[in-house]
Short mmCIF file of C-alpha atoms in Angstrom, two decimals:
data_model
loop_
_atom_site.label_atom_id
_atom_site.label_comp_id
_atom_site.label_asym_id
_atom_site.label_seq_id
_atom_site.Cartn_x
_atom_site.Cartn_y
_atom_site.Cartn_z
CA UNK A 4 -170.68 27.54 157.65
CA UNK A 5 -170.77 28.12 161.28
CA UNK A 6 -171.45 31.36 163.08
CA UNK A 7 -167.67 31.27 164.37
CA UNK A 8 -165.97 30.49 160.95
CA UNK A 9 -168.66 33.03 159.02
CA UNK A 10 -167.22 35.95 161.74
CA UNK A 11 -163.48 34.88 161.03
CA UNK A 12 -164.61 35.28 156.83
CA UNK A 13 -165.59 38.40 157.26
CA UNK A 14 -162.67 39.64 159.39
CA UNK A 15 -160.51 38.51 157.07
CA UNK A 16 -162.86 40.24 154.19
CA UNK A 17 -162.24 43.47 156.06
CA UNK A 18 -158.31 43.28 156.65
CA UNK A 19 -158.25 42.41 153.03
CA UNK A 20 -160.07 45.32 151.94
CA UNK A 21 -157.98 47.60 154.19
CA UNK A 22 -154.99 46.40 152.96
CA UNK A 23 -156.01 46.86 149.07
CA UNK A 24 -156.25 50.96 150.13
CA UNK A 25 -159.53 52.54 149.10
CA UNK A 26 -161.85 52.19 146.05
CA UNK A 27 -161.43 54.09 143.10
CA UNK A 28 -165.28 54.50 142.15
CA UNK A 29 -165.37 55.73 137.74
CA UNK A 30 -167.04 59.10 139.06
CA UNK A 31 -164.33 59.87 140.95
CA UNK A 32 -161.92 60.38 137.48
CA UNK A 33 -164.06 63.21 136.33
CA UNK A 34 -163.41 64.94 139.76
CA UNK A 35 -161.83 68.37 139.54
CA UNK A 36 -158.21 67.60 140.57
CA UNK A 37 -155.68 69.53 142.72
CA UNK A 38 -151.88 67.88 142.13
CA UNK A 39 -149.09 68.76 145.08
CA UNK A 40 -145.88 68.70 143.31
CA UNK A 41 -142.63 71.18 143.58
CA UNK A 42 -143.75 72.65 146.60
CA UNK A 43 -146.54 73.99 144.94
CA UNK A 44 -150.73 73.08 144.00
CA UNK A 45 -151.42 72.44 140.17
CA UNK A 46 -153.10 74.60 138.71
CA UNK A 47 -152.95 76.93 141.00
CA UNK A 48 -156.83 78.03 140.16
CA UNK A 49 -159.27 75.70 140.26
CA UNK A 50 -162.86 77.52 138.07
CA UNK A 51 -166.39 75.72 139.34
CA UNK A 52 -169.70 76.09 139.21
CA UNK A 53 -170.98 78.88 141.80
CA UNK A 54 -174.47 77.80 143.71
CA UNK A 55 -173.35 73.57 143.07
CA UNK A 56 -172.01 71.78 145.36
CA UNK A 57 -168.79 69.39 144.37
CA UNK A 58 -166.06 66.87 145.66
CA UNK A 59 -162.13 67.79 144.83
CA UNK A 60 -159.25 65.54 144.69
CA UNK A 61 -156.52 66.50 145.83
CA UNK A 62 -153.25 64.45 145.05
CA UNK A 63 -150.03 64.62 146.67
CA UNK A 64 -147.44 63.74 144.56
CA UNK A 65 -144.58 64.37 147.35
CA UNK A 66 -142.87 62.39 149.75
CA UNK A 67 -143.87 64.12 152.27
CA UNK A 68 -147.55 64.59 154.23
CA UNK A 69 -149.13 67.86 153.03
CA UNK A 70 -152.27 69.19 154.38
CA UNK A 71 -154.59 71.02 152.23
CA UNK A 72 -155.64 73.91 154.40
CA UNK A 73 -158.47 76.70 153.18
CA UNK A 74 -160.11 79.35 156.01
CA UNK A 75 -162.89 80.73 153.62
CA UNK A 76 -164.13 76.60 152.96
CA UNK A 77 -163.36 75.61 156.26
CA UNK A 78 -161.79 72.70 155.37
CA UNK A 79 -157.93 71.18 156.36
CA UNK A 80 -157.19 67.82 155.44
CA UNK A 81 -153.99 65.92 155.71
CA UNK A 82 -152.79 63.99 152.77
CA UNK A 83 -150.09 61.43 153.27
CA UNK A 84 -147.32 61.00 150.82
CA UNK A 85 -148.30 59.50 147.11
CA UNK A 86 -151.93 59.52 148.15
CA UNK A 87 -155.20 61.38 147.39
CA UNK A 88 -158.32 61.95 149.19
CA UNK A 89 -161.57 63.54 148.10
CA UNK A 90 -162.84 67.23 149.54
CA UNK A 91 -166.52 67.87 149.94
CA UNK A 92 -167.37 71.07 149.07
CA UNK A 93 -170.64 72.80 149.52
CA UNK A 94 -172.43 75.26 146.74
CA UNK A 95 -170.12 78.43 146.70
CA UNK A 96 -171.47 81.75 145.98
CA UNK A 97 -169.22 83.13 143.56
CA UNK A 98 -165.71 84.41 144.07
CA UNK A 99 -162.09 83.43 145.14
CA UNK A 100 -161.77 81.10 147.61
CA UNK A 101 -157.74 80.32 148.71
CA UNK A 102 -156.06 77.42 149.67
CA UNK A 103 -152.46 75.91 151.12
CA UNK A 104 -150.83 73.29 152.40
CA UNK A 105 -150.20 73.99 155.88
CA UNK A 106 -147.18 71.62 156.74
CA UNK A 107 -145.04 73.90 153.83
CA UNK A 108 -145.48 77.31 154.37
CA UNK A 109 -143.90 79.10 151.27
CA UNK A 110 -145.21 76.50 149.53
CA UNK A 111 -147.41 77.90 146.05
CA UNK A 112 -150.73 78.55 147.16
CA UNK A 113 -153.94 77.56 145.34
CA UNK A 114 -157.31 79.49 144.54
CA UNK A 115 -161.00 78.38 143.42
CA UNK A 116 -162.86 79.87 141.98
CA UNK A 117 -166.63 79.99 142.02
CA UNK A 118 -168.74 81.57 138.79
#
């Protein structure tokens, strides 16, 4: 294969994999998971490990963009409609830790909580 039609392979390898959306790896099912729905987060607390850092999903299940907003994690994400992403969170000492969506103020807000 030539250097020119090896390049155009793995362009089209790339578009391809764009257009399939992003891998679902098995690890990522036994994620703690956040659902948007009704204008509000279920559930609405989220218990974790304290001192253990973890990934969240969070799932919008709306047909609108949310963004999933939290001061005291420092974190704000925007989450399109019918999609998830993944949150990295760092080890939390223990207690509450809120979150929101931002774009729907009013909307249920969430909590996690660290013990």
């Amino acid at each position: 294969m030539s250097p020119k039609t090896r390049g155009m392979v793995s362009v089209f390898a790339i578009l391809a994999a764009l257009a399939l959306g992003p891998i679902v790896r098995a690890e990522d099912e036994t994620l703690p998971v956040v659902r948007f729905h009704d204008g509000r987060f279920e559930p609405d607390e989220l218990v974790v490990k304290a001192k253990t850092p973890f990934r969240l999903r969070v799932v919008n299940a709306t047909q609108d963009a949310i963004e999933f907003e939290s001061f005291e994690l420092n974190r704000e994400r925007v989450v399109l409609p019918g999609a998830e992403i993944v949150v990295y969170l760092p080890a939390l000492d223990p207690g509450s830790y809120k979150f929101f969506d931002d774009f729907h103020h009013g909307a249920g807000e969430g909590t996690i909580t660290a013990r």
